[in-house]
Amino acid sequence: AKAAGRNTYQFFTPEMNARVFERLSLENSLRKALPRQELMLYYQPQYRVGGGDPIGFEALLRWRHPELGLVPPARFIPIAEETNLILPIGEWVLAEACRQQMAWQRAGQPATTVAVNLSPVQFRQRNLVSLVQRVLAETGLPAAQLELEITESLLMDDTERAVEVLHELKSLGIRLSLDDFGTGYSSLSYLKRFPLDKIKIDQSFVRDMIKDSGDAAIIQAIIAIAAKLELGVIAEGVENQSQLDYLALHQCGEVQGYLFSPPVPAAEVCRFFNSATRA
Ligand code: C2E
Ligand code: CA
Ligand code: CA
Ligand code: CA
């Protein structure tokens, strides 16, 4: 009883208060981040395993906090989701990614896809389909060049509705990819129930595949299933040549990772074109 009492008492430590305070102050400044234009998108190129110019870019959110500097998405997206701030932020991300893709094209850059991460909170939003439709209309981006990256957790929430909404999104002509595949709940039945175009093999498998035969087996299995179901497959988190060689050997279609480039600001994206091909 004494120990429990002590534990209860310790719950209110100064460190604990500091953490609560930090969380609140981060939340407060996040509310101002969008109007203060502190948010920006970085872009990471995606390649065919055979090489050549990038075929797409994943848009990744960055927050330049005036005092804290660059705050990583892992630190602020959960807060944005809890507070529903992800709705206006996610809408900005979608519009900005589409606008940027069109700006590149008007400047003469080859047409590629742009992939935008979608939070489950955005997915639960009633007007998601009309939002995507409006952004495409306003930016002029051809629907086939927009890819939405969704996660399995989003499919589990309300499966019936998810199937419906994904079909509506598909009918706009956009592409859908399943992010972080192999982590979480990974029900294989999702792959045929949902109108997906592509699977993204989670980077945790790629990281260890050379030394962990279990991860290597999972990667081979994912690639085989994707081929059977006629889905594209991209491996993320490719950091070295031996990972790339292994993925090529096992017929993975596309790759993304630090081996090629980290995510970079929009202004640097032009350097991925008209340069020596790699991969
Ligand atoms: P994710 O969608 O799985 O994105 C991949 C993460 O891996 C990115 O981290 C990327 O920078 C990082 N990465 C890329 N290549 C490599 C590599 O070769 N090695 C390693 N170790 N990491 C690599 P980032 O940008 O910090 O984003 C983290 C997560 O935050 C994303 O994971 C995504 O879940 C979320 N996120 C980012 N931007 C958005 C957004 O606009 N909306 C939403 N809802 N979530 C976002
Ligand atoms: Ca992603
Ligand atoms: Ca991922
Ligand atoms: Ca992730």
mmCIF file of C-alpha atoms and ligand atoms in Angstrom:
data_model
loop_
_atom_site.group_PDB
_atom_site.id
_atom_site.type_symbol
_atom_site.label_atom_id
_atom_site.label_comp_id
_atom_site.label_asym_id
_atom_site.label_seq_id
_atom_site.Cartn_x
_atom_site.Cartn_y
_atom_site.Cartn_z
ATOM 1 C CA ALA A 1 0.000 0.000 0.000
ATOM 2 C CA LYS A 2 2.876 2.226 0.905
ATOM 3 C CA ALA A 3 4.557 1.487 -2.462
ATOM 4 C CA ALA A 4 1.359 2.189 -4.366
ATOM 5 C CA GLY A 5 0.883 5.433 -2.493
ATOM 6 C CA ARG A 6 4.392 6.405 -3.271
ATOM 7 C CA ASN A 7 3.887 5.599 -6.963
ATOM 8 C CA THR A 8 0.738 7.651 -7.074
ATOM 9 C CA TYR A 9 2.552 10.515 -5.448
ATOM 10 C CA GLN A 10 5.418 10.193 -7.904
ATOM 11 C CA PHE A 11 3.006 10.571 -10.806
ATOM 12 C CA PHE A 12 3.173 14.306 -10.186
ATOM 13 C CA THR A 13 6.896 14.725 -10.554
ATOM 14 C CA PRO A 14 8.405 17.932 -11.888
ATOM 15 C CA GLU A 15 9.509 16.011 -15.009
ATOM 16 C CA MET A 16 5.923 14.936 -15.546
ATOM 17 C CA ASN A 17 4.694 18.513 -15.261
ATOM 18 C CA ALA A 18 7.391 19.581 -17.656
ATOM 19 C CA ARG A 19 6.244 17.007 -20.188
ATOM 20 C CA VAL A 20 2.602 18.048 -19.909
ATOM 21 C CA PHE A 21 3.649 21.650 -20.265
ATOM 22 C CA GLU A 22 5.776 20.870 -23.299
ATOM 23 C CA ARG A 23 2.906 18.992 -24.932
ATOM 24 C CA LEU A 24 0.545 21.926 -24.334
ATOM 25 C CA SER A 25 2.959 24.509 -25.595
ATOM 26 C CA LEU A 26 3.675 22.416 -28.710
ATOM 27 C CA GLU A 27 -0.066 22.134 -29.281
ATOM 28 C CA ASN A 28 -0.480 25.902 -28.930
ATOM 29 C CA SER A 29 2.262 26.704 -31.380
ATOM 30 C CA LEU A 30 0.975 24.041 -33.782
ATOM 31 C CA ARG A 31 -2.325 25.931 -33.923
ATOM 32 C CA LYS A 32 -0.415 28.905 -35.284
ATOM 33 C CA ALA A 33 1.927 26.970 -37.563
ATOM 34 C CA LEU A 34 -0.325 26.992 -40.620
ATOM 35 C CA PRO A 35 -1.283 30.710 -40.604
ATOM 36 C CA ARG A 36 2.338 31.605 -39.788
ATOM 37 C CA GLN A 37 3.514 29.538 -42.755
ATOM 38 C CA GLU A 38 5.870 27.452 -40.658
ATOM 39 C CA LEU A 39 4.842 24.221 -42.395
ATOM 40 C CA MET A 40 6.563 23.036 -45.516
ATOM 41 C CA LEU A 41 6.798 19.942 -47.638
ATOM 42 C CA TYR A 42 9.939 18.032 -48.447
ATOM 43 C CA TYR A 43 9.964 15.600 -51.329
ATOM 44 C CA GLN A 44 11.650 12.220 -51.617
ATOM 45 C CA PRO A 45 12.127 10.682 -55.073
ATOM 46 C CA GLN A 46 10.860 7.221 -55.983
ATOM 47 C CA TYR A 47 12.571 5.159 -58.695
ATOM 48 C CA ARG A 48 12.046 2.083 -60.828
ATOM 49 C CA VAL A 49 14.495 -0.579 -59.726
ATOM 50 C CA GLY A 50 15.970 -0.542 -63.228
ATOM 51 C CA GLY A 51 17.052 3.080 -62.807
ATOM 52 C CA GLY A 52 16.277 6.237 -64.751
ATOM 53 C CA ASP A 53 14.604 9.471 -63.711
ATOM 54 C CA PRO A 54 12.283 9.558 -60.679
ATOM 55 C CA ILE A 55 8.765 8.291 -61.388
ATOM 56 C CA GLY A 56 7.262 9.929 -58.320
ATOM 57 C CA PHE A 57 7.848 11.914 -55.145
ATOM 58 C CA GLU A 58 6.520 11.401 -51.643
ATOM 59 C CA ALA A 59 5.558 14.650 -49.938
ATOM 60 C CA LEU A 60 6.691 14.685 -46.307
ATOM 61 C CA LEU A 61 5.601 17.365 -43.876
ATOM 62 C CA ARG A 62 8.121 19.540 -42.046
ATOM 63 C CA TRP A 63 7.517 22.087 -39.319
ATOM 64 C CA ARG A 64 9.998 24.905 -38.849
ATOM 65 C CA HIS A 65 9.264 25.969 -35.303
ATOM 66 C CA PRO A 66 10.590 29.485 -34.570
ATOM 67 C CA GLU A 67 12.383 28.385 -31.369
ATOM 68 C CA LEU A 68 12.672 24.603 -31.597
ATOM 69 C CA GLY A 69 13.868 24.470 -35.198
ATOM 70 C CA LEU A 70 12.812 21.562 -37.363
ATOM 71 C CA VAL A 71 10.257 19.468 -35.447
ATOM 72 C CA PRO A 72 9.978 15.924 -36.874
ATOM 73 C CA PRO A 73 6.511 14.739 -37.994
ATOM 74 C CA ALA A 74 6.622 11.876 -35.490
ATOM 75 C CA ARG A 75 6.512 14.532 -32.746
ATOM 76 C CA PHE A 76 3.721 16.730 -34.014
ATOM 77 C CA ILE A 77 1.456 14.614 -36.239
ATOM 78 C CA PRO A 78 0.074 12.643 -33.247
ATOM 79 C CA ILE A 79 -0.795 15.995 -31.609
ATOM 80 C CA ALA A 80 -2.333 17.237 -34.848
ATOM 81 C CA GLU A 81 -4.439 14.076 -34.987
ATOM 82 C CA GLU A 82 -5.627 14.276 -31.369
ATOM 83 C CA THR A 83 -6.681 17.887 -31.809
ATOM 84 C CA ASN A 84 -8.123 17.529 -35.338
ATOM 85 C CA LEU A 85 -5.590 20.116 -36.467
ATOM 86 C CA ILE A 86 -4.608 17.432 -38.986
ATOM 87 C CA LEU A 87 -7.745 18.363 -40.949
ATOM 88 C CA PRO A 88 -6.679 21.879 -42.000
ATOM 89 C CA ILE A 89 -3.020 20.806 -42.071
ATOM 90 C CA GLY A 90 -3.793 17.749 -44.204
ATOM 91 C CA GLU A 91 -5.864 19.856 -46.577
ATOM 92 C CA TRP A 92 -2.934 22.255 -46.934
ATOM 93 C CA VAL A 93 -0.528 19.344 -47.561
ATOM 94 C CA LEU A 94 -2.763 17.941 -50.285
ATOM 95 C CA ALA A 95 -3.222 21.281 -52.028
ATOM 96 C CA GLU A 96 0.433 22.264 -51.687
ATOM 97 C CA ALA A 97 1.694 18.920 -53.068
ATOM 98 C CA CYS A 98 -0.635 19.153 -56.087
ATOM 99 C CA ARG A 99 0.257 22.827 -56.672
ATOM 100 C CA GLN A 100 3.956 22.079 -56.467
ATOM 101 C CA GLN A 101 3.729 19.147 -58.886
ATOM 102 C CA MET A 102 1.971 21.404 -61.398
ATOM 103 C CA ALA A 103 4.513 24.193 -60.878
ATOM 104 C CA TRP A 104 7.358 21.750 -61.638
ATOM 105 C CA GLN A 105 5.596 20.615 -64.778
ATOM 106 C CA ARG A 106 4.961 24.156 -65.970
ATOM 107 C CA ALA A 107 8.680 24.735 -65.491
ATOM 108 C CA GLY A 108 9.338 21.857 -67.876
ATOM 109 C CA GLN A 109 9.988 19.030 -65.454
ATOM 110 C CA PRO A 110 8.726 15.597 -66.587
ATOM 111 C CA ALA A 111 5.322 14.549 -65.226
ATOM 112 C CA THR A 112 5.582 12.282 -62.194
ATOM 113 C CA THR A 113 3.208 11.198 -59.474
ATOM 114 C CA VAL A 114 3.119 12.934 -56.116
ATOM 115 C CA ALA A 115 2.286 10.811 -53.080
ATOM 116 C CA VAL A 116 0.524 12.374 -50.098
ATOM 117 C CA ASN A 117 0.192 10.700 -46.696
ATOM 118 C CA LEU A 118 -3.372 10.526 -45.447
ATOM 119 C CA SER A 119 -4.129 10.376 -41.732
ATOM 120 C CA PRO A 120 -6.930 8.074 -40.545
ATOM 121 C CA VAL A 121 -8.470 11.202 -39.006
ATOM 122 C CA GLN A 122 -8.694 12.783 -42.459
ATOM 123 C CA PHE A 123 -10.172 9.570 -43.783
ATOM 124 C CA ARG A 124 -12.988 9.737 -41.229
ATOM 125 C CA GLN A 125 -13.780 13.246 -42.422
ATOM 126 C CA ARG A 126 -17.077 13.179 -44.316
ATOM 127 C CA ASN A 127 -16.061 15.422 -47.190
ATOM 128 C CA LEU A 128 -12.741 13.774 -48.062
ATOM 129 C CA VAL A 129 -13.747 12.742 -51.578
ATOM 130 C CA SER A 130 -15.093 16.177 -52.499
ATOM 131 C CA LEU A 131 -11.999 17.777 -50.953
ATOM 132 C CA VAL A 132 -9.705 15.715 -53.186
ATOM 133 C CA GLN A 133 -11.909 16.467 -56.183
ATOM 134 C CA ARG A 134 -11.816 20.194 -55.446
ATOM 135 C CA VAL A 135 -8.036 20.278 -54.983
ATOM 136 C CA LEU A 136 -7.532 18.469 -58.304
ATOM 137 C CA ALA A 137 -9.873 20.908 -60.045
ATOM 138 C CA GLU A 138 -8.252 23.966 -58.460
ATOM 139 C CA THR A 139 -4.667 22.933 -59.117
ATOM 140 C CA GLY A 140 -5.268 21.313 -62.507
ATOM 141 C CA LEU A 141 -3.230 18.248 -61.557
ATOM 142 C CA PRO A 142 -4.332 15.205 -63.589
ATOM 143 C CA ALA A 143 -5.899 12.767 -61.094
ATOM 144 C CA ALA A 144 -3.660 9.913 -62.252
ATOM 145 C CA GLN A 145 -0.652 11.854 -60.933
ATOM 146 C CA LEU A 146 -1.965 11.998 -57.379
ATOM 147 C CA GLU A 147 -1.321 9.060 -55.097
ATOM 148 C CA LEU A 148 -2.719 8.826 -51.584
ATOM 149 C CA GLU A 149 -0.790 6.751 -49.067
ATOM 150 C CA ILE A 150 -3.085 5.103 -46.566
ATOM 151 C CA THR A 151 -2.348 2.748 -43.689
ATOM 152 C CA GLU A 152 -3.944 -0.457 -42.563
ATOM 153 C CA SER A 153 -5.302 1.066 -39.361
ATOM 154 C CA LEU A 154 -7.517 3.232 -41.505
ATOM 155 C CA LEU A 155 -8.964 0.157 -43.216
ATOM 156 C CA MET A 156 -9.771 -1.504 -39.909
ATOM 157 C CA ASP A 157 -11.796 1.288 -38.344
ATOM 158 C CA ASP A 158 -14.952 0.790 -40.368
ATOM 159 C CA THR A 159 -14.223 -1.632 -43.165
ATOM 160 C CA GLU A 160 -17.520 -1.215 -45.015
ATOM 161 C CA ARG A 161 -17.161 2.537 -45.185
ATOM 162 C CA ALA A 162 -13.468 2.301 -46.051
ATOM 163 C CA VAL A 163 -14.248 0.124 -49.091
ATOM 164 C CA GLU A 164 -16.876 2.626 -50.183
ATOM 165 C CA VAL A 165 -14.711 5.730 -49.745
ATOM 166 C CA LEU A 166 -11.707 4.126 -51.434
ATOM 167 C CA HIS A 167 -13.850 3.214 -54.435
ATOM 168 C CA GLU A 168 -15.101 6.802 -54.613
ATOM 169 C CA LEU A 169 -11.522 8.059 -54.481
ATOM 170 C CA LYS A 170 -10.506 5.580 -57.175
ATOM 171 C CA SER A 171 -13.372 6.747 -59.367
ATOM 172 C CA LEU A 172 -11.774 10.214 -59.358
ATOM 173 C CA GLY A 173 -8.862 8.559 -61.124
ATOM 174 C CA ILE A 174 -6.279 8.893 -58.352
ATOM 175 C CA ARG A 175 -3.936 6.136 -57.193
ATOM 176 C CA LEU A 176 -3.929 4.463 -53.789
ATOM 177 C CA SER A 177 -0.995 2.883 -52.037
ATOM 178 C CA LEU A 178 -0.892 0.949 -48.779
ATOM 179 C CA ASP A 179 1.883 2.383 -46.590
ATOM 180 C CA ASP A 180 3.917 0.544 -43.939
ATOM 181 C CA PHE A 181 2.759 -2.801 -45.270
ATOM 182 C CA GLY A 182 3.656 -5.773 -43.114
ATOM 183 C CA THR A 183 3.513 -3.903 -39.813
ATOM 184 C CA GLY A 184 0.411 -3.678 -37.678
ATOM 185 C CA TYR A 185 -2.406 -6.022 -38.499
ATOM 186 C CA SER A 186 -1.661 -6.884 -42.111
ATOM 187 C CA SER A 187 -4.663 -8.860 -43.086
ATOM 188 C CA LEU A 188 -4.008 -10.247 -46.546
ATOM 189 C CA SER A 189 -7.716 -10.052 -47.286
ATOM 190 C CA TYR A 190 -7.365 -6.243 -47.413
ATOM 191 C CA LEU A 191 -5.318 -6.578 -50.523
ATOM 192 C CA LYS A 192 -8.152 -7.915 -52.580
ATOM 193 C CA ARG A 193 -11.005 -6.131 -50.821
ATOM 194 C CA PHE A 194 -9.650 -2.633 -51.285
ATOM 195 C CA PRO A 195 -9.019 -0.984 -54.650
ATOM 196 C CA LEU A 196 -5.283 -0.498 -54.168
ATOM 197 C CA ASP A 197 -2.681 0.213 -56.819
ATOM 198 C CA LYS A 198 0.474 -0.323 -54.829
ATOM 199 C CA ILE A 199 1.935 -1.767 -51.644
ATOM 200 C CA LYS A 200 4.768 -0.052 -49.802
ATOM 201 C CA ILE A 201 6.983 -2.567 -48.025
ATOM 202 C CA ASP A 202 7.723 -1.097 -44.615
ATOM 203 C CA GLN A 203 11.252 0.106 -44.041
ATOM 204 C CA SER A 204 11.687 -2.095 -40.965
ATOM 205 C CA PHE A 205 11.849 -5.183 -43.232
ATOM 206 C CA VAL A 206 14.213 -3.495 -45.651
ATOM 207 C CA ARG A 207 16.522 -2.394 -42.832
ATOM 208 C CA ASP A 208 17.256 -5.916 -41.621
ATOM 209 C CA MET A 209 16.664 -8.048 -44.685
ATOM 210 C CA ILE A 210 20.326 -8.689 -45.443
ATOM 211 C CA LYS A 211 21.084 -10.132 -42.004
ATOM 212 C CA ASP A 212 17.633 -11.389 -41.017
ATOM 213 C CA SER A 213 16.356 -14.267 -43.149
ATOM 214 C CA GLY A 214 12.877 -13.843 -41.647
ATOM 215 C CA ASP A 215 12.621 -10.278 -42.946
ATOM 216 C CA ALA A 216 14.012 -11.397 -46.298
ATOM 217 C CA ALA A 217 11.326 -14.093 -46.498
ATOM 218 C CA ILE A 218 8.600 -11.563 -45.694
ATOM 219 C CA ILE A 219 9.848 -9.257 -48.417
ATOM 220 C CA GLN A 220 9.855 -12.069 -50.967
ATOM 221 C CA ALA A 221 6.347 -13.079 -49.913
ATOM 222 C CA ILE A 222 5.022 -9.509 -50.194
ATOM 223 C CA ILE A 223 6.526 -9.131 -53.659
ATOM 224 C CA ALA A 224 5.022 -12.465 -54.754
ATOM 225 C CA ILE A 225 1.553 -11.584 -53.437
ATOM 226 C CA ALA A 226 1.680 -8.158 -55.061
ATOM 227 C CA ALA A 227 2.586 -9.751 -58.393
ATOM 228 C CA LYS A 228 -0.274 -12.271 -58.157
ATOM 229 C CA LEU A 229 -2.772 -9.535 -57.321
ATOM 230 C CA GLU A 230 -1.310 -7.270 -60.007
ATOM 231 C CA LEU A 231 -0.390 -4.581 -57.503
ATOM 232 C CA GLY A 232 2.690 -2.414 -57.763
ATOM 233 C CA VAL A 233 5.253 -2.776 -55.016
ATOM 234 C CA ILE A 234 7.705 -0.229 -53.664
ATOM 235 C CA ALA A 235 10.303 -0.782 -50.952
ATOM 236 C CA GLU A 236 10.972 2.211 -48.695
ATOM 237 C CA GLY A 237 13.998 2.903 -46.541
ATOM 238 C CA VAL A 238 16.508 1.550 -49.067
ATOM 239 C CA GLU A 239 19.840 2.754 -47.717
ATOM 240 C CA ASN A 240 22.529 0.686 -49.395
ATOM 241 C CA GLN A 241 23.476 -1.117 -52.560
ATOM 242 C CA SER A 242 23.142 -4.635 -51.146
ATOM 243 C CA GLN A 243 19.529 -3.922 -50.211
ATOM 244 C CA LEU A 244 18.890 -2.600 -53.704
ATOM 245 C CA ASP A 245 20.566 -5.633 -55.298
ATOM 246 C CA TYR A 246 18.474 -7.991 -53.216
ATOM 247 C CA LEU A 247 15.260 -6.160 -54.110
ATOM 248 C CA ALA A 248 16.201 -6.193 -57.792
ATOM 249 C CA LEU A 249 16.974 -9.914 -57.656
ATOM 250 C CA HIS A 250 13.533 -10.571 -56.206
ATOM 251 C CA GLN A 251 11.760 -8.377 -58.721
ATOM 252 C CA CYS A 252 10.639 -5.536 -56.493
ATOM 253 C CA GLY A 253 9.290 -2.873 -58.839
ATOM 254 C CA GLU A 254 10.184 0.427 -57.194
ATOM 255 C CA VAL A 255 12.428 1.832 -54.486
ATOM 256 C CA GLN A 256 12.764 4.889 -52.281
ATOM 257 C CA GLY A 257 15.336 5.715 -49.632
ATOM 258 C CA TYR A 258 18.494 7.467 -48.505
ATOM 259 C CA LEU A 259 20.540 5.491 -51.070
ATOM 260 C CA PHE A 260 18.958 7.770 -53.666
ATOM 261 C CA SER A 261 18.127 10.818 -51.596
ATOM 262 C CA PRO A 262 16.636 11.961 -48.315
ATOM 263 C CA PRO A 263 13.497 14.116 -48.600
ATOM 264 C CA VAL A 264 14.548 17.554 -49.904
ATOM 265 C CA PRO A 265 12.890 20.992 -50.233
ATOM 266 C CA ALA A 266 10.908 21.583 -53.436
ATOM 267 C CA ALA A 267 13.567 23.884 -54.871
ATOM 268 C CA GLU A 268 16.111 21.053 -54.921
ATOM 269 C CA VAL A 269 13.942 18.553 -56.786
ATOM 270 C CA CYS A 270 15.067 19.707 -60.242
ATOM 271 C CA ARG A 271 18.499 18.207 -59.619
ATOM 272 C CA PHE A 272 17.023 14.695 -59.802
ATOM 273 C CA PHE A 273 16.398 15.161 -63.518
ATOM 274 C CA ASN A 274 18.762 15.332 -66.476
ATOM 275 C CA SER A 275 21.547 13.978 -64.348
ATOM 276 C CA ALA A 276 23.394 10.689 -64.622
ATOM 277 C CA THR A 277 20.967 7.841 -64.063
ATOM 278 C CA ARG A 278 21.463 5.548 -61.173
ATOM 279 C CA ALA A 279 19.973 2.498 -59.483
HETATM 280 P P1 C2E B 1 6.175 7.355 -43.641
HETATM 281 O O1 C2E B 1 5.010 7.787 -44.455
HETATM 282 O O2 C2E B 1 6.384 5.891 -43.450
HETATM 283 O O3 C2E B 1 7.435 8.067 -44.312
HETATM 284 C C1 C2E B 1 8.707 7.482 -44.444
HETATM 285 C C2 C2E B 1 9.677 8.070 -43.430
HETATM 286 O O4 C2E B 1 10.943 7.443 -43.609
HETATM 287 C C3 C2E B 1 9.933 9.553 -43.596
HETATM 288 O O5 C2E B 1 10.169 10.092 -42.311
HETATM 289 C C4 C2E B 1 11.208 9.578 -44.416
HETATM 290 O O6 C2E B 1 11.944 10.766 -44.271
HETATM 291 C C5 C2E B 1 11.939 8.411 -43.829
HETATM 292 N N1 C2E B 1 12.910 7.820 -44.745
HETATM 293 C C6 C2E B 1 12.966 7.907 -46.089
HETATM 294 N N2 C2E B 1 13.993 7.192 -46.586
HETATM 295 C C7 C2E B 1 14.609 6.610 -45.522
HETATM 296 C C8 C2E B 1 15.751 5.737 -45.387
HETATM 297 O O7 C2E B 1 16.392 5.339 -46.350
HETATM 298 N N3 C2E B 1 16.062 5.353 -44.111
HETATM 299 C C9 C2E B 1 15.355 5.759 -43.020
HETATM 300 N N4 C2E B 1 15.729 5.330 -41.832
HETATM 301 N N5 C2E B 1 14.276 6.575 -43.120
HETATM 302 C C10 C2E B 1 13.914 7.003 -44.356
HETATM 303 P P2 C2E B 1 9.523 11.474 -41.867
HETATM 304 O O8 C2E B 1 9.574 12.432 -43.003
HETATM 305 O O9 C2E B 1 10.162 11.851 -40.567
HETATM 306 O O10 C2E B 1 8.012 11.105 -41.621
HETATM 307 C C11 C2E B 1 7.639 10.241 -40.587
HETATM 308 C C12 C2E B 1 6.191 9.873 -40.670
HETATM 309 O O11 C2E B 1 5.370 11.021 -40.450
HETATM 310 C C13 C2E B 1 5.764 9.348 -42.045
HETATM 311 O O12 C2E B 1 6.118 7.994 -42.162
HETATM 312 C C14 C2E B 1 4.279 9.572 -41.977
HETATM 313 O O13 C2E B 1 3.646 8.542 -41.263
HETATM 314 C C15 C2E B 1 4.190 10.861 -41.180
HETATM 315 N N6 C2E B 1 3.992 11.979 -42.116
HETATM 316 C C16 C2E B 1 4.905 12.732 -42.781
HETATM 317 N N7 C2E B 1 4.318 13.680 -43.521
HETATM 318 C C17 C2E B 1 2.979 13.527 -43.339
HETATM 319 C C18 C2E B 1 1.822 14.217 -43.839
HETATM 320 O O14 C2E B 1 1.879 15.160 -44.672
HETATM 321 N N8 C2E B 1 0.608 13.785 -43.397
HETATM 322 C C19 C2E B 1 0.484 12.738 -42.533
HETATM 323 N N9 C2E B 1 -0.750 12.359 -42.132
HETATM 324 N N10 C2E B 1 1.548 12.062 -42.051
HETATM 325 C C20 C2E B 1 2.777 12.465 -42.451
HETATM 326 CA CA CA B 2 4.277 7.348 -46.433
HETATM 327 CA CA CA B 3 5.965 4.167 -44.738
HETATM 328 CA CA CA B 4 5.462 4.993 -40.888
#
